[in-house]
Short mmCIF file of C-alpha atoms in Angstrom, two decimals:
data_model
loop_
_atom_site.label_atom_id
_atom_site.label_comp_id
_atom_site.label_asym_id
_atom_site.label_seq_id
_atom_site.Cartn_x
_atom_site.Cartn_y
_atom_site.Cartn_z
CA GLY A 226 22.61 52.43 218.40
CA LYS A 227 22.01 56.01 217.44
CA TYR A 228 22.41 55.29 213.70
CA TRP A 229 19.29 53.12 213.57
CA ARG A 230 17.21 55.82 215.32
CA THR A 231 18.33 58.65 212.99
CA ASN A 232 15.94 59.22 210.08
CA SER A 233 17.50 62.32 208.53
CA LYS A 234 20.69 64.32 208.41
CA PHE A 235 21.00 67.91 207.17
CA GLY A 236 17.29 67.70 206.36
CA ILE A 237 17.83 64.78 203.97
CA GLU A 238 16.11 61.44 204.49
CA LEU A 239 18.57 58.76 205.65
CA PRO A 240 17.83 55.14 204.66
CA HIS A 241 18.59 52.12 206.85
CA SER A 242 18.45 49.46 204.13
CA VAL A 243 19.15 49.09 200.43
CA ALA A 244 15.44 48.74 199.67
CA GLU A 245 14.70 51.93 201.60
CA ALA A 246 17.51 53.80 199.78
CA LEU A 247 16.13 52.81 196.40
CA LYS A 248 12.61 53.87 197.45
CA ILE A 249 13.91 57.27 198.54
CA ASP A 250 15.62 57.71 195.16
CA ALA A 251 12.42 56.75 193.33
CA LYS A 252 10.38 59.13 195.47
CA ASN A 253 12.83 62.00 194.89
CA GLY A 254 13.37 61.27 191.20
CA ASN A 255 17.15 60.93 191.51
CA THR A 256 19.83 58.25 191.89
CA PHE A 257 21.92 59.66 194.74
CA TRP A 258 21.66 56.60 196.99
CA ARG A 259 21.91 54.16 194.07
CA ASP A 260 25.09 55.91 192.91
CA ALA A 261 26.62 55.76 196.42
CA LEU A 262 25.72 52.08 196.66
CA LYS A 263 27.15 51.33 193.22
CA LYS A 264 30.42 53.09 194.14
CA GLU A 265 30.77 51.17 197.42
CA MET A 266 29.95 47.80 195.90
CA GLY A 267 32.46 48.49 193.12
CA ASN A 268 35.09 49.08 195.80
CA VAL A 269 34.31 46.03 197.94
CA GLU A 270 33.55 43.45 195.27
CA ILE A 271 37.20 42.32 195.33
CA ALA A 272 36.61 41.08 198.88
CA PHE A 273 34.22 38.36 197.73
CA ARG A 274 34.24 35.11 195.84
CA LYS A 275 30.84 34.12 194.52
CA HIS A 276 30.28 30.45 195.37
CA GLU A 277 28.12 29.28 192.47
CA ASP A 278 28.05 25.57 193.30
CA HIS A 279 25.61 25.69 196.22
CA THR A 280 22.62 27.64 197.48
CA PRO A 281 22.67 29.27 200.91
CA ASP A 282 20.38 26.53 202.24
CA GLN A 283 22.75 23.83 201.00
CA VAL A 284 25.66 25.53 202.76
CA ARG A 285 23.63 25.88 205.96
CA ASN A 286 22.72 22.17 205.78
CA GLY A 287 26.35 21.11 205.39
CA GLU A 288 26.03 20.02 201.75
CA ALA A 289 28.89 22.28 200.59
CA LYS A 290 32.01 20.34 201.64
CA SER A 291 34.32 23.08 200.36
CA LEU A 292 32.75 25.47 202.89
CA THR A 293 32.94 23.15 205.89
CA GLY A 294 34.01 25.19 208.90
CA PHE A 295 32.82 28.48 207.42
CA ILE A 296 30.46 30.58 209.53
CA GLU A 297 27.51 32.45 208.06
CA ILE A 298 27.38 36.09 209.04
CA LYS A 299 25.06 38.96 208.20
CA CYS A 300 26.28 42.01 206.31
CA HIS A 301 24.58 45.33 205.75
CA ILE A 302 25.07 48.78 204.32
CA ILE A 303 25.47 51.85 206.51
CA PHE A 304 24.23 54.99 204.78
CA ASP A 305 25.43 58.48 205.58
CA ILE A 306 25.40 62.02 204.20
CA LYS A 307 28.68 63.92 204.01
CA LEU A 308 29.08 67.61 204.83
CA ASP A 309 28.98 68.45 201.10
CA LEU A 310 25.61 66.61 200.99
CA THR A 311 26.91 63.72 198.87
CA ARG A 312 25.56 60.32 199.82
CA LYS A 313 27.83 57.64 201.25
CA ALA A 314 27.26 53.91 201.52
CA ARG A 315 29.59 51.64 203.54
CA PHE A 316 29.44 47.84 203.36
CA VAL A 317 29.87 46.39 206.86
CA ALA A 318 30.24 42.76 207.92
CA GLY A 319 28.47 41.51 211.02
CA GLY A 320 31.68 40.34 212.68
CA HIS A 321 30.12 40.50 216.12
CA LEU A 322 28.70 37.06 215.30
CA THR A 323 32.13 35.40 215.05
CA GLU A 324 34.43 34.14 217.78
CA ALA A 325 37.87 35.13 216.50
CA PRO A 326 40.72 34.43 218.94
CA ALA A 327 42.48 37.44 220.48
CA CYS A 328 45.68 36.70 218.54
CA MET A 329 43.73 37.34 215.32
CA THR A 330 42.06 40.52 216.50
CA TYR A 331 44.60 42.58 218.42
CA SER A 332 45.79 45.65 216.58
CA SER A 333 47.67 48.46 218.24
CA VAL A 334 45.99 51.85 218.19
CA VAL A 335 47.84 55.10 218.62
CA SER A 336 46.82 57.00 221.74
CA ARG A 337 45.58 60.58 221.70
CA GLU A 338 48.57 61.58 223.84
CA SER A 339 50.99 60.13 221.26
CA VAL A 340 49.37 62.12 218.47
CA ARG A 341 49.46 65.30 220.54
CA LEU A 342 53.12 64.69 221.35
CA ALA A 343 53.96 64.18 217.67
CA PHE A 344 52.17 67.44 216.77
CA MET A 345 53.99 69.28 219.55
CA ILE A 346 57.39 68.01 218.36
CA ALA A 347 56.51 69.04 214.80
CA ALA A 348 55.44 72.52 215.94
CA LEU A 349 58.55 73.04 218.10
CA ASN A 350 60.78 72.05 215.19
CA ASP A 351 58.80 73.97 212.56
CA LEU A 352 58.05 70.75 210.67
CA GLU A 353 55.20 70.30 208.23
CA VAL A 354 52.69 67.58 209.06
CA SER A 355 51.11 65.55 206.28
CA ALA A 356 48.27 63.08 206.50
CA THR A 357 46.75 60.54 204.20
CA ASP A 358 43.73 58.33 204.08
CA VAL A 359 43.81 54.90 202.48
CA GLY A 360 40.37 54.40 200.98
CA ASN A 361 38.88 51.03 201.89
CA ALA A 362 42.17 50.17 203.60
CA TYR A 363 41.08 46.84 205.05
CA LEU A 364 40.39 45.45 201.59
CA ASN A 365 44.14 45.25 201.04
CA ALA A 366 44.46 42.58 203.74
CA PRO A 367 43.35 38.95 203.57
CA CYS A 368 40.38 37.87 205.66
CA ARG A 369 41.56 35.84 208.65
CA GLU A 370 38.15 34.36 209.38
CA LYS A 371 36.29 31.67 207.48
CA VAL A 372 33.01 33.44 206.79
CA TRP A 373 30.34 33.73 204.12
CA TYR A 374 27.03 35.53 203.72
CA GLU A 375 23.92 35.42 201.59
CA ALA A 376 24.06 38.33 199.16
CA GLY A 377 21.25 40.87 199.39
CA LEU A 378 19.84 43.62 197.20
CA GLU A 379 23.15 45.46 197.23
CA TRP A 380 24.38 42.95 194.62
CA GLY A 381 21.48 43.63 192.28
CA PRO A 382 19.03 41.06 190.91
CA GLU A 383 21.76 38.78 189.51
CA GLY A 384 23.60 38.51 192.84
CA THR A 385 20.80 38.49 195.39
CA GLY A 386 20.54 35.17 197.21
CA LYS A 387 24.00 33.93 196.17
CA VAL A 388 26.61 32.53 198.56
CA MET A 389 29.42 35.05 198.90
CA VAL A 390 32.65 33.88 200.55
CA ILE A 391 34.51 36.76 202.18
CA GLU A 392 38.20 36.61 201.22
CA ARG A 393 39.43 40.09 202.17
CA ALA A 394 39.23 41.99 205.41
CA LEU A 395 36.06 44.06 205.73
CA TYR A 396 34.89 46.73 208.12
CA GLY A 397 33.00 44.97 210.88
CA LEU A 398 35.05 41.77 211.05
CA LYS A 399 36.91 41.42 214.33
CA SER A 400 40.17 40.40 212.67
CA SER A 401 40.30 43.13 210.01
CA GLY A 402 42.29 45.70 211.98
CA ALA A 403 44.95 43.15 212.91
CA ALA A 404 45.05 41.78 209.34
CA TRP A 405 45.62 45.30 207.97
CA ARG A 406 48.25 46.07 210.61
CA ALA A 407 50.10 42.80 209.91
CA MET A 408 50.81 43.96 206.36
CA PHE A 409 53.35 46.53 207.62
#
């Protein structure tokens, strides 16, 4: 998509991998991308259980009986630059590689017309409208899929190459929206 073809935003170099982000920081003599990555990984670490008993190759070869039926997926970091020029990192699971049934993935979405109607009713009745944003909302819901991934550089030297079982809903997993919605 367009993200992978974009190399800069607001005149600032935009990385497409953790290694590239760290190189940009080193080149520029700052820690902007490292700080964004550290913040995001601090937020999402609750979604994972480090499986210390087996290596990724052992899991792939079926030697980890406790992970039988789990699917390996890829995960990556999406980097962005906000309007105030702060750096943003978002951990995203490669859920397009899973085959979750429709009953696990359906989540109702409000239509544009419904939002416009709600605003119109509020305006006609002189009501105040408030909004909120739940940061990392999906992390509050359990993961409905049996998935794991091999940790990369985003986990630092001590985590790279470890088996990480995903236990909470993550952006990118097909079932995350429905899992979040089911909580209410």
